[in-house]
Amino acid sequence: MIAPTAPLVAAPAATTGPRRAVTRLAVRQVRRGATIVTVVAGAMSAVVVATYEGVIAGAPGGAASLTALAANPAIRTLFGAPVALDDAGGFTVWRLGTVLTVLVGTWAALTAVRVLRGEEDTGRWDLLLAGRVPATAAVSRHLAVLVTAVLVVGAAVTAALLAAGTDPTGAVVHGGSIALVGAFFVGVGGLTAQLWPSRGPAAGAAVAVLVAGLLARMVADGVETLGWLGWLSPFGLVAMARPYDTDRVLPLAVLAAAALVVLVVAVGTAGRRDVRGGVRPTRVRRSRTALLRSLPGSAVRATLRPLAGWAVGIGAFFLLIGLIAESMTRFLLDNPQFADLARQAGFELDAVQGYAATLFALLAVPLGGFTATRIAALAHAETTRRLDLLLGAPITRLRLLAVEAGTAAGGALALTATAGVAVWAGTSLTGAPLGLGAASAGAANTLPITALGLAFALLALGWAPRAVVAVGMVPAAGGFLLTVLADSVDAPAWVAALSPFTHLAPVPAAPPDVPAAVAMSVVAVGVAVLAALGYQRRDIRGD
Amino acid sequence: MPVPSLHHDVPALRTENLTKRYGRLLALDGLDLSVAAGQVFGFLGPNGAGKSTTIRLLLGLARPTAGRAVVFDVPAQDVAAAHAHLAYVPADVALWPGLTGAEILALLAAVGPGTDLAYRDELVERFALDPSLPGRAYSSGNRQKVALVAAFATRAPLLVLDEPTSGLDPLMEQQFRAVVRAARDRGQTVFLSSHQLAEVEAVCDRVAILRAGRLVEVADVAELRALHRTEVTAIVRGPVPDLRSVAAVEGLQVDVPAGGAAGTSRLRFTLTGAPAAALRALAPTDVVSLRLREPGLEEVFLGYYDSARDGGDQDARVAP
């Protein structure tokens, strides 16, 4: 019972302000991921820049092999045009710049969506916003913490480059580029988190912006008359900054301004909508129960919409690869000495087949993302206690796992086929010599890595359900990073062998490596069995 | 869909030494419980007593540290077989935010133990549920209604309900009680975990009370009622009768009533069992007024909750 003498307005008991408490909450939510991204970005930069002199410049063939590598159109498409390969810093920028900006941008966008819309979805923000902090302040504090985090990532890269003794201006420009791309995607994630009323679509929309930015840069690089597209893409803008070459500041200023605009709009939008709502009110639609008459049907139904989003992204990317294949490879035909040099250095790149093979390998990375997010959706249904209703029915966990894994695998197959058809469509339109069979084989060649990714995601679901996405990304994205790093520093063979990409034959330029594919598939099946054991043994947990 | 009569021969639910440990926390400590088929069985206890843990173990959502649970002679771990006999309403109903109520009901009917669609439509009416809204638009009470409609429409021989009415309004609470009674009349067993003591008193045949992971009482509600002690207050004029020799009388207090006329006395005592002897002792006296008060079963339950204080259980406090 409250004593009648109790004061009506209590003095705040906490010694710090409510806004600082929100900041501390935001720091707690992002610090682990931020630390990992900082360490990965800093360490990769440090390793590549430190081994440049001994490994790359002093390699047999020296500058020639490096030029051949840089001239590989597939490599150019992936890593951008090289600008200062004779410099340790310039080489590091070319080799890691795109990979790190994509990594930091993806992390920034998805984390912004997670800490804003994800937390709001769970209802925790109802509690938070019942306090003294208005929604706009809560959003701006979270975004500020994330922007600080990407600034730290950029600073780590700059520090790694400075420590190796590279030109300070270039180091600052490159570190700043990575931080600014991160800040821009913090804003994009922050904005989509306000516009869409749930986490999945908001994350999808943010990633779509990122993919569109990558595509715009690739077109700007590959098609001279469309070079202006680079100004519309954060990745294009940082490429135009040319660290260790001209160190242009204007593109970075444009990127900084764009990031600021997106961040301000995100905060402004937060003040103009209902908590737990989007900018538009939720529509009431007619109920459609056709696919809900069975467990597999409902799993397919839940997958269709995200699958469509992934298909559009992957389809657009690989259509573009197909469209520019001819113009990229023609460069080599016109400069046969490059092709000879490249062949001496061990690159098969004088044909569209070699180009396509290199880029098809990349398909495993988004597919790893797709399977990891599908299994993460199952983990999410568990922590939000949605699974309780399903598992209260006569459904075994093994069956649920098999249905969900099967649906994810089916979706991955559909996406693989989409990539093959998209490349073929692109090459057909431009008259490049690549048949549908060859294109499909190139895409299908990556399936063992996709199977590994799915199996790893399931393993995490069975034993450590909070880590599904991180563990599920290890074979594809982790393997890709490892391959890039191993190639760049001439790492010992056993390090490179850890990456599944090492065991991928360049299909369709070469026949598939069947024993390696079988071995990877066997490992995937073994890991999946282990996953099923864990999933059946453990408790179903809520948040 | 009639309930198979076979189910009446075996207990609907049985646990043997069911134990669950979460790290250092012993959530459930050797529970032995049997729920006969056809009963409405109340499962009571303070917050953190282990009620939801028990239910998650019964459903195979959590794995026991020791012991076992059996649903109609099927081990709870064999969910494909065990769940063919039961329907479940979770304590904290979480729905798929993108699916409408109708879609969720369709999905649960598809994966569940068989649903009476006509009865489901009736239940949607009775609970005044609008099934056209998406899951994210439902309030917590309406989310519970979706799960209740899905569960009661199954006609499964066992209904496991974990605090199913915590978000329902009083009218819906009445509907819930009616639906539970209808289920019992149909032969279904209802396992009802609840904090609504009045609800338990109204619908349950038998109750178990759990405290700090241990079973402290299992009794028929009728038995608990028989344990009732009646509180008696009598005001008499003249000499005070001697009630101390009456066996059924306890806690006798005699004082002067506030504002009472001169020469009157107030007697207060509790009466256990038959009142005849006490009434005979009072009969020769000039009784001015006589008041009998029967404490509700709620107070009996609260007694069990409250004695948790002696056990030092921090969570098990119930405000007086």
PDB file of C-alpha atoms in Angstrom, chain A residues 42-296:
ATOM      1  CA  GLY A  42      41.525  -4.052 -39.661  1.00  0.00           C
ATOM      2  CA  ALA A  43      43.230  -7.436 -39.625  1.00  0.00           C
ATOM      3  CA  MET A  44      42.557  -8.184 -43.307  1.00  0.00           C
ATOM      4  CA  SER A  45      43.921  -4.767 -44.284  1.00  0.00           C
ATOM      5  CA  ALA A  46      46.946  -5.196 -42.037  1.00  0.00           C
ATOM      6  CA  VAL A  47      47.777  -8.643 -43.400  1.00  0.00           C
ATOM      7  CA  VAL A  48      47.386  -7.660 -47.057  1.00  0.00           C
ATOM      8  CA  VAL A  49      49.332  -4.408 -46.767  1.00  0.00           C
ATOM      9  CA  ALA A  50      52.094  -5.926 -44.660  1.00  0.00           C
ATOM     10  CA  THR A  51      52.785  -8.835 -47.015  1.00  0.00           C
ATOM     11  CA  TYR A  52      52.616  -6.752 -50.220  1.00  0.00           C
ATOM     12  CA  GLU A  53      56.361  -6.161 -50.578  1.00  0.00           C
ATOM     13  CA  GLY A  54      57.444  -9.719 -49.962  1.00  0.00           C
ATOM     14  CA  VAL A  55      54.623 -11.561 -51.663  1.00  0.00           C
ATOM     15  CA  ILE A  56      53.112  -9.580 -54.497  1.00  0.00           C
ATOM     16  CA  ALA A  57      55.874  -7.268 -55.696  1.00  0.00           C
ATOM     17  CA  GLY A  58      58.529  -9.953 -55.290  1.00  0.00           C
ATOM     18  CA  ALA A  59      56.528 -12.814 -56.787  1.00  0.00           C
ATOM     19  CA  PRO A  60      57.776 -14.630 -59.879  1.00  0.00           C
ATOM     20  CA  GLY A  61      56.565 -12.565 -62.817  1.00  0.00           C
ATOM     21  CA  GLY A  62      56.295  -9.611 -60.417  1.00  0.00           C
ATOM     22  CA  ALA A  63      54.422  -6.619 -61.686  1.00  0.00           C
ATOM     23  CA  ALA A  64      53.479  -8.443 -64.875  1.00  0.00           C
ATOM     24  CA  SER A  65      51.508 -11.128 -63.080  1.00  0.00           C
ATOM     25  CA  LEU A  66      49.895  -8.473 -60.974  1.00  0.00           C
ATOM     26  CA  THR A  67      48.863  -6.510 -64.039  1.00  0.00           C
ATOM     27  CA  ALA A  68      47.478  -9.672 -65.566  1.00  0.00           C
ATOM     28  CA  LEU A  69      45.484 -10.344 -62.430  1.00  0.00           C
ATOM     29  CA  ALA A  70      44.174  -6.804 -62.416  1.00  0.00           C
ATOM     30  CA  ALA A  71      43.325  -7.059 -66.087  1.00  0.00           C
ATOM     31  CA  ASN A  72      41.153 -10.111 -65.555  1.00  0.00           C
ATOM     32  CA  PRO A  73      37.708  -8.766 -66.375  1.00  0.00           C
ATOM     33  CA  ALA A  74      36.041 -10.955 -63.788  1.00  0.00           C
ATOM     34  CA  ILE A  75      38.428  -9.659 -61.178  1.00  0.00           C
ATOM     35  CA  ARG A  76      37.784  -6.100 -62.397  1.00  0.00           C
ATOM     36  CA  THR A  77      34.061  -6.648 -62.119  1.00  0.00           C
ATOM     37  CA  LEU A  78      34.402  -7.934 -58.592  1.00  0.00           C
ATOM     38  CA  PHE A  79      37.075  -5.657 -57.222  1.00  0.00           C
ATOM     39  CA  GLY A  80      36.780  -2.565 -59.406  1.00  0.00           C
ATOM     40  CA  ALA A  81      39.367  -0.891 -61.587  1.00  0.00           C
ATOM     41  CA  PRO A  82      42.886  -0.915 -60.122  1.00  0.00           C
ATOM     42  CA  VAL A  83      44.367   2.545 -59.641  1.00  0.00           C
ATOM     43  CA  ALA A  84      47.682   2.256 -57.780  1.00  0.00           C
ATOM     44  CA  LEU A  85      48.874  -1.313 -57.825  1.00  0.00           C
ATOM     45  CA  ASP A  86      52.508  -0.266 -57.531  1.00  0.00           C
ATOM     46  CA  ASP A  87      51.808   0.928 -54.019  1.00  0.00           C
ATOM     47  CA  ALA A  88      51.179  -1.352 -51.030  1.00  0.00           C
ATOM     48  CA  GLY A  89      48.278   0.871 -49.974  1.00  0.00           C
ATOM     49  CA  GLY A  90      46.850   1.102 -53.482  1.00  0.00           C
ATOM     50  CA  PHE A  91      47.011  -2.679 -53.882  1.00  0.00           C
ATOM     51  CA  THR A  92      45.234  -3.183 -50.555  1.00  0.00           C
ATOM     52  CA  VAL A  93      42.507  -0.739 -51.565  1.00  0.00           C
ATOM     53  CA  TRP A  94      41.942  -2.511 -54.859  1.00  0.00           C
ATOM     54  CA  ARG A  95      42.023  -5.972 -53.371  1.00  0.00           C
ATOM     55  CA  LEU A  96      39.936  -5.331 -50.260  1.00  0.00           C
ATOM     56  CA  GLY A  97      38.089  -2.067 -50.884  1.00  0.00           C
ATOM     57  CA  THR A  98      34.938  -3.525 -52.442  1.00  0.00           C
ATOM     58  CA  VAL A  99      34.856  -6.552 -50.149  1.00  0.00           C
ATOM     59  CA  LEU A 100      35.188  -4.421 -47.025  1.00  0.00           C
ATOM     60  CA  THR A 101      32.707  -1.742 -48.105  1.00  0.00           C
ATOM     61  CA  VAL A 102      30.144  -4.452 -48.912  1.00  0.00           C
ATOM     62  CA  LEU A 103      30.846  -6.169 -45.580  1.00  0.00           C
ATOM     63  CA  VAL A 104      30.606  -2.963 -43.560  1.00  0.00           C
ATOM     64  CA  GLY A 105      27.610  -1.667 -45.533  1.00  0.00           C
ATOM     65  CA  THR A 106      25.691  -4.931 -45.109  1.00  0.00           C
ATOM     66  CA  TRP A 107      26.483  -5.122 -41.406  1.00  0.00           C
ATOM     67  CA  ALA A 108      25.532  -1.457 -40.905  1.00  0.00           C
ATOM     68  CA  ALA A 109      22.195  -1.741 -42.725  1.00  0.00           C
ATOM     69  CA  LEU A 110      21.148  -5.044 -41.146  1.00  0.00           C
ATOM     70  CA  THR A 111      22.212  -3.972 -37.664  1.00  0.00           C
ATOM     71  CA  ALA A 112      20.312  -0.703 -37.956  1.00  0.00           C
ATOM     72  CA  VAL A 113      17.198  -2.634 -38.957  1.00  0.00           C
ATOM     73  CA  ARG A 114      17.752  -5.134 -36.137  1.00  0.00           C
ATOM     74  CA  VAL A 115      18.205  -2.625 -33.312  1.00  0.00           C
ATOM     75  CA  LEU A 116      15.393  -0.383 -34.534  1.00  0.00           C
ATOM     76  CA  ARG A 117      12.664  -2.404 -36.228  1.00  0.00           C
ATOM     77  CA  GLY A 118      13.662  -5.749 -34.750  1.00  0.00           C
ATOM     78  CA  GLU A 119      13.467  -4.441 -31.200  1.00  0.00           C
ATOM     79  CA  GLU A 120      10.238  -2.618 -31.963  1.00  0.00           C
ATOM     80  CA  ASP A 121       8.740  -5.817 -33.432  1.00  0.00           C
ATOM     81  CA  THR A 122       9.337  -7.683 -30.188  1.00  0.00           C
ATOM     82  CA  GLY A 123       7.462  -5.021 -28.230  1.00  0.00           C
ATOM     83  CA  ARG A 124      10.520  -4.020 -26.235  1.00  0.00           C
ATOM     84  CA  TRP A 125      10.344  -0.485 -27.597  1.00  0.00           C
ATOM     85  CA  ASP A 126       6.887  -0.111 -26.048  1.00  0.00           C
ATOM     86  CA  LEU A 127       8.665  -0.318 -22.715  1.00  0.00           C
ATOM     87  CA  LEU A 128      11.555   1.871 -23.825  1.00  0.00           C
ATOM     88  CA  LEU A 129       9.343   4.610 -25.258  1.00  0.00           C
ATOM     89  CA  ALA A 130       7.065   4.602 -22.216  1.00  0.00           C
ATOM     90  CA  GLY A 131      10.058   6.225 -20.539  1.00  0.00           C
ATOM     91  CA  ARG A 132      11.075   9.830 -20.913  1.00  0.00           C
ATOM     92  CA  VAL A 133      12.886   9.472 -24.242  1.00  0.00           C
ATOM     93  CA  PRO A 134      10.880  10.389 -27.365  1.00  0.00           C
ATOM     94  CA  ALA A 135      10.988   8.063 -30.377  1.00  0.00           C
ATOM     95  CA  THR A 136      13.067  10.460 -32.476  1.00  0.00           C
ATOM     96  CA  ALA A 137      15.693  10.693 -29.738  1.00  0.00           C
ATOM     97  CA  ALA A 138      15.780   6.913 -29.279  1.00  0.00           C
ATOM     98  CA  VAL A 139      16.223   6.402 -33.022  1.00  0.00           C
ATOM     99  CA  SER A 140      18.858   9.131 -33.359  1.00  0.00           C
ATOM    100  CA  ARG A 141      20.815   7.738 -30.390  1.00  0.00           C
ATOM    101  CA  HIS A 142      20.854   4.248 -31.906  1.00  0.00           C
ATOM    102  CA  LEU A 143      21.894   5.613 -35.297  1.00  0.00           C
ATOM    103  CA  ALA A 144      24.606   7.763 -33.693  1.00  0.00           C
ATOM    104  CA  VAL A 145      26.036   4.713 -31.939  1.00  0.00           C
ATOM    105  CA  LEU A 146      26.077   2.793 -35.220  1.00  0.00           C
ATOM    106  CA  VAL A 147      27.703   5.678 -37.103  1.00  0.00           C
ATOM    107  CA  THR A 148      30.354   5.809 -34.375  1.00  0.00           C
ATOM    108  CA  ALA A 149      30.870   2.068 -34.825  1.00  0.00           C
ATOM    109  CA  VAL A 150      31.499   2.373 -38.587  1.00  0.00           C
ATOM    110  CA  LEU A 151      33.834   5.327 -37.948  1.00  0.00           C
ATOM    111  CA  VAL A 152      35.804   3.010 -35.663  1.00  0.00           C
ATOM    112  CA  VAL A 153      35.908   0.390 -38.434  1.00  0.00           C
ATOM    113  CA  GLY A 154      37.242   3.015 -40.854  1.00  0.00           C
ATOM    114  CA  ALA A 155      39.776   4.173 -38.269  1.00  0.00           C
ATOM    115  CA  ALA A 156      40.972   0.582 -37.799  1.00  0.00           C
ATOM    116  CA  VAL A 157      41.582   0.255 -41.552  1.00  0.00           C
ATOM    117  CA  THR A 158      43.394   3.610 -41.643  1.00  0.00           C
ATOM    118  CA  ALA A 159      45.501   2.576 -38.648  1.00  0.00           C
ATOM    119  CA  ALA A 160      46.434  -0.710 -40.324  1.00  0.00           C
ATOM    120  CA  LEU A 161      47.525   1.130 -43.483  1.00  0.00           C
ATOM    121  CA  LEU A 162      49.425   3.807 -41.536  1.00  0.00           C
ATOM    122  CA  ALA A 163      51.190   1.187 -39.448  1.00  0.00           C
ATOM    123  CA  ALA A 164      52.515  -0.350 -42.652  1.00  0.00           C
ATOM    124  CA  GLY A 165      53.964   3.015 -43.592  1.00  0.00           C
ATOM    125  CA  THR A 166      51.733   3.814 -46.571  1.00  0.00           C
ATOM    126  CA  ASP A 167      50.908   7.373 -47.610  1.00  0.00           C
ATOM    127  CA  PRO A 168      48.838   8.989 -44.808  1.00  0.00           C
ATOM    128  CA  THR A 169      46.474  10.795 -47.209  1.00  0.00           C
ATOM    129  CA  GLY A 170      45.591   7.589 -49.005  1.00  0.00           C
ATOM    130  CA  ALA A 171      45.152   5.762 -45.701  1.00  0.00           C
ATOM    131  CA  VAL A 172      42.756   8.417 -44.422  1.00  0.00           C
ATOM    132  CA  VAL A 173      40.835   8.590 -47.709  1.00  0.00           C
ATOM    133  CA  HIS A 174      40.406   4.795 -47.799  1.00  0.00           C
ATOM    134  CA  GLY A 175      39.467   4.488 -44.125  1.00  0.00           C
ATOM    135  CA  GLY A 176      37.097   7.421 -44.559  1.00  0.00           C
ATOM    136  CA  SER A 177      35.543   5.753 -47.609  1.00  0.00           C
ATOM    137  CA  ILE A 178      34.748   2.615 -45.654  1.00  0.00           C
ATOM    138  CA  ALA A 179      33.341   4.626 -42.732  1.00  0.00           C
ATOM    139  CA  LEU A 180      31.192   6.775 -45.044  1.00  0.00           C
ATOM    140  CA  VAL A 181      29.759   3.788 -46.905  1.00  0.00           C
ATOM    141  CA  GLY A 182      28.973   2.341 -43.476  1.00  0.00           C
ATOM    142  CA  ALA A 183      27.339   5.571 -42.319  1.00  0.00           C
ATOM    143  CA  PHE A 184      25.262   5.763 -45.512  1.00  0.00           C
ATOM    144  CA  PHE A 185      23.946   2.246 -44.952  1.00  0.00           C
ATOM    145  CA  VAL A 186      23.295   2.936 -41.269  1.00  0.00           C
ATOM    146  CA  GLY A 187      21.003   5.649 -42.611  1.00  0.00           C
ATOM    147  CA  VAL A 188      19.460   3.351 -45.233  1.00  0.00           C
ATOM    148  CA  GLY A 189      18.773   0.653 -42.627  1.00  0.00           C
ATOM    149  CA  GLY A 190      17.473   3.300 -40.233  1.00  0.00           C
ATOM    150  CA  LEU A 191      15.122   4.638 -42.890  1.00  0.00           C
ATOM    151  CA  THR A 192      13.765   1.284 -44.117  1.00  0.00           C
ATOM    152  CA  ALA A 193      13.235   0.369 -40.450  1.00  0.00           C
ATOM    153  CA  GLN A 194      10.883   3.348 -40.225  1.00  0.00           C
ATOM    154  CA  LEU A 195       9.105   2.776 -43.540  1.00  0.00           C
ATOM    155  CA  TRP A 196       8.311  -0.947 -43.271  1.00  0.00           C
ATOM    156  CA  PRO A 197       6.229  -2.319 -40.387  1.00  0.00           C
ATOM    157  CA  SER A 198       8.316  -5.462 -39.796  1.00  0.00           C
ATOM    158  CA  ARG A 199      11.930  -6.475 -39.717  1.00  0.00           C
ATOM    159  CA  GLY A 200      12.121  -8.869 -42.680  1.00  0.00           C
ATOM    160  CA  PRO A 201      10.886  -6.513 -45.411  1.00  0.00           C
ATOM    161  CA  ALA A 202      12.835  -3.611 -43.890  1.00  0.00           C
ATOM    162  CA  ALA A 203      16.058  -5.658 -44.019  1.00  0.00           C
ATOM    163  CA  GLY A 204      15.225  -6.794 -47.558  1.00  0.00           C
ATOM    164  CA  ALA A 205      14.663  -3.236 -48.725  1.00  0.00           C
ATOM    165  CA  ALA A 206      17.967  -2.078 -47.207  1.00  0.00           C
ATOM    166  CA  VAL A 207      19.875  -4.925 -48.868  1.00  0.00           C
ATOM    167  CA  ALA A 208      18.118  -4.142 -52.154  1.00  0.00           C
ATOM    168  CA  VAL A 209      19.524  -0.597 -51.978  1.00  0.00           C
ATOM    169  CA  LEU A 210      22.976  -2.059 -51.367  1.00  0.00           C
ATOM    170  CA  VAL A 211      22.731  -4.465 -54.304  1.00  0.00           C
ATOM    171  CA  ALA A 212      21.444  -1.666 -56.551  1.00  0.00           C
ATOM    172  CA  GLY A 213      24.460   0.427 -55.522  1.00  0.00           C
ATOM    173  CA  LEU A 214      26.817  -2.420 -56.412  1.00  0.00           C
ATOM    174  CA  LEU A 215      25.146  -2.952 -59.772  1.00  0.00           C
ATOM    175  CA  ALA A 216      25.330   0.770 -60.546  1.00  0.00           C
ATOM    176  CA  ARG A 217      29.062   0.762 -59.832  1.00  0.00           C
ATOM    177  CA  MET A 218      29.599  -2.283 -62.025  1.00  0.00           C
ATOM    178  CA  VAL A 219      27.733  -0.679 -64.915  1.00  0.00           C
ATOM    179  CA  ALA A 220      29.625   2.569 -64.392  1.00  0.00           C
ATOM    180  CA  ASP A 221      32.932   0.647 -64.504  1.00  0.00           C
ATOM    181  CA  GLY A 222      32.022  -1.485 -67.471  1.00  0.00           C
ATOM    182  CA  VAL A 223      30.089   0.826 -69.778  1.00  0.00           C
ATOM    183  CA  GLU A 224      31.883   4.064 -70.551  1.00  0.00           C
ATOM    184  CA  THR A 225      28.819   6.079 -71.538  1.00  0.00           C
ATOM    185  CA  LEU A 226      27.126   5.206 -68.236  1.00  0.00           C
ATOM    186  CA  GLY A 227      30.090   6.275 -66.104  1.00  0.00           C
ATOM    187  CA  TRP A 228      27.944   8.950 -64.452  1.00  0.00           C
ATOM    188  CA  LEU A 229      26.018   6.178 -62.660  1.00  0.00           C
ATOM    189  CA  GLY A 230      28.974   5.975 -60.285  1.00  0.00           C
ATOM    190  CA  TRP A 231      27.855   9.242 -58.733  1.00  0.00           C
ATOM    191  CA  LEU A 232      24.587   7.587 -57.715  1.00  0.00           C
ATOM    192  CA  SER A 233      26.235   4.686 -55.920  1.00  0.00           C
ATOM    193  CA  PRO A 234      28.131   4.771 -52.621  1.00  0.00           C
ATOM    194  CA  PHE A 235      30.455   2.135 -54.069  1.00  0.00           C
ATOM    195  CA  GLY A 236      30.944   4.226 -57.202  1.00  0.00           C
ATOM    196  CA  LEU A 237      31.709   7.329 -55.134  1.00  0.00           C
ATOM    197  CA  VAL A 238      34.408   5.627 -53.080  1.00  0.00           C
ATOM    198  CA  ALA A 239      35.931   4.190 -56.265  1.00  0.00           C
ATOM    199  CA  MET A 240      36.121   7.723 -57.667  1.00  0.00           C
ATOM    200  CA  ALA A 241      37.981   8.907 -54.570  1.00  0.00           C
ATOM    201  CA  ARG A 242      40.985   6.869 -55.884  1.00  0.00           C
ATOM    202  CA  PRO A 243      42.978   6.492 -52.649  1.00  0.00           C
ATOM    203  CA  TYR A 244      46.787   6.457 -53.092  1.00  0.00           C
ATOM    204  CA  ASP A 245      46.276   7.939 -56.561  1.00  0.00           C
ATOM    205  CA  THR A 246      44.450  11.255 -56.850  1.00  0.00           C
ATOM    206  CA  ASP A 247      42.835  11.144 -53.390  1.00  0.00           C
ATOM    207  CA  ARG A 248      39.775  13.059 -54.565  1.00  0.00           C
ATOM    208  CA  VAL A 249      37.700  14.456 -51.741  1.00  0.00           C
ATOM    209  CA  LEU A 250      34.646  15.643 -53.718  1.00  0.00           C
ATOM    210  CA  PRO A 251      33.047  12.180 -54.177  1.00  0.00           C
ATOM    211  CA  LEU A 252      33.495  11.509 -50.471  1.00  0.00           C
ATOM    212  CA  ALA A 253      31.903  14.863 -49.635  1.00  0.00           C
ATOM    213  CA  VAL A 254      28.936  13.899 -51.815  1.00  0.00           C
ATOM    214  CA  LEU A 255      28.718  10.536 -49.990  1.00  0.00           C
ATOM    215  CA  ALA A 256      28.928  12.235 -46.591  1.00  0.00           C
ATOM    216  CA  ALA A 257      26.122  14.624 -47.559  1.00  0.00           C
ATOM    217  CA  ALA A 258      23.982  11.734 -48.827  1.00  0.00           C
ATOM    218  CA  ALA A 259      24.580   9.795 -45.603  1.00  0.00           C
ATOM    219  CA  LEU A 260      23.607  12.821 -43.541  1.00  0.00           C
ATOM    220  CA  VAL A 261      20.409  13.333 -45.548  1.00  0.00           C
ATOM    221  CA  VAL A 262      19.356   9.690 -45.162  1.00  0.00           C
ATOM    222  CA  LEU A 263      20.115   9.740 -41.428  1.00  0.00           C
ATOM    223  CA  VAL A 264      18.138  12.946 -40.881  1.00  0.00           C
ATOM    224  CA  VAL A 265      15.180  11.661 -42.912  1.00  0.00           C
ATOM    225  CA  ALA A 266      15.228   8.407 -40.925  1.00  0.00           C
ATOM    226  CA  VAL A 267      15.043  10.269 -37.612  1.00  0.00           C
ATOM    227  CA  GLY A 268      12.371  12.616 -38.967  1.00  0.00           C
ATOM    228  CA  THR A 269      10.245   9.703 -40.172  1.00  0.00           C
ATOM    229  CA  ALA A 270      10.461   8.074 -36.741  1.00  0.00           C
ATOM    230  CA  GLY A 271       8.530  11.024 -35.296  1.00  0.00           C
ATOM    231  CA  ARG A 272       5.708  10.739 -37.806  1.00  0.00           C
ATOM    232  CA  ARG A 273       4.434   7.234 -37.351  1.00  0.00           C
ATOM    233  CA  ASP A 274       2.925   4.895 -34.781  1.00  0.00           C
ATOM    234  CA  VAL A 275       5.248   2.726 -32.730  1.00  0.00           C
ATOM    235  CA  ARG A 276       4.988  -0.844 -34.101  1.00  0.00           C
ATOM    236  CA  GLY A 277       3.496   0.575 -37.312  1.00  0.00           C
ATOM    237  CA  GLY A 278       4.964   1.612 -40.648  1.00  0.00           C
ATOM    238  CA  VAL A 279       4.359   4.880 -42.444  1.00  0.00           C
ATOM    239  CA  ARG A 280       1.277   3.353 -44.015  1.00  0.00           C
ATOM    240  CA  PRO A 281      -1.392   1.695 -41.878  1.00  0.00           C
ATOM    241  CA  THR A 282      -1.536  -2.115 -42.055  1.00  0.00           C
ATOM    242  CA  ARG A 283      -3.954  -3.167 -44.765  1.00  0.00           C
ATOM    243  CA  VAL A 284      -6.631  -5.717 -44.051  1.00  0.00           C
ATOM    244  CA  ARG A 285      -6.524  -8.260 -46.853  1.00  0.00           C
ATOM    245  CA  ARG A 286      -8.540 -11.325 -47.693  1.00  0.00           C
ATOM    246  CA  SER A 287      -7.449 -14.544 -46.024  1.00  0.00           C
ATOM    247  CA  ARG A 288      -5.832 -17.060 -48.376  1.00  0.00           C
ATOM    248  CA  THR A 289      -5.584 -20.514 -46.909  1.00  0.00           C
ATOM    249  CA  ALA A 290      -4.680 -22.572 -50.002  1.00  0.00           C
ATOM    250  CA  LEU A 291      -1.068 -23.201 -48.953  1.00  0.00           C
ATOM    251  CA  LEU A 292      -1.878 -23.515 -45.266  1.00  0.00           C
ATOM    252  CA  ARG A 293      -3.386 -26.976 -45.476  1.00  0.00           C
ATOM    253  CA  SER A 294      -0.098 -28.683 -44.688  1.00  0.00           C
ATOM    254  CA  LEU A 295       3.186 -27.984 -42.924  1.00  0.00           C
ATOM    255  CA  PRO A 296       5.249 -28.023 -46.158  1.00  0.00           C
TER     256      PRO A 296
END
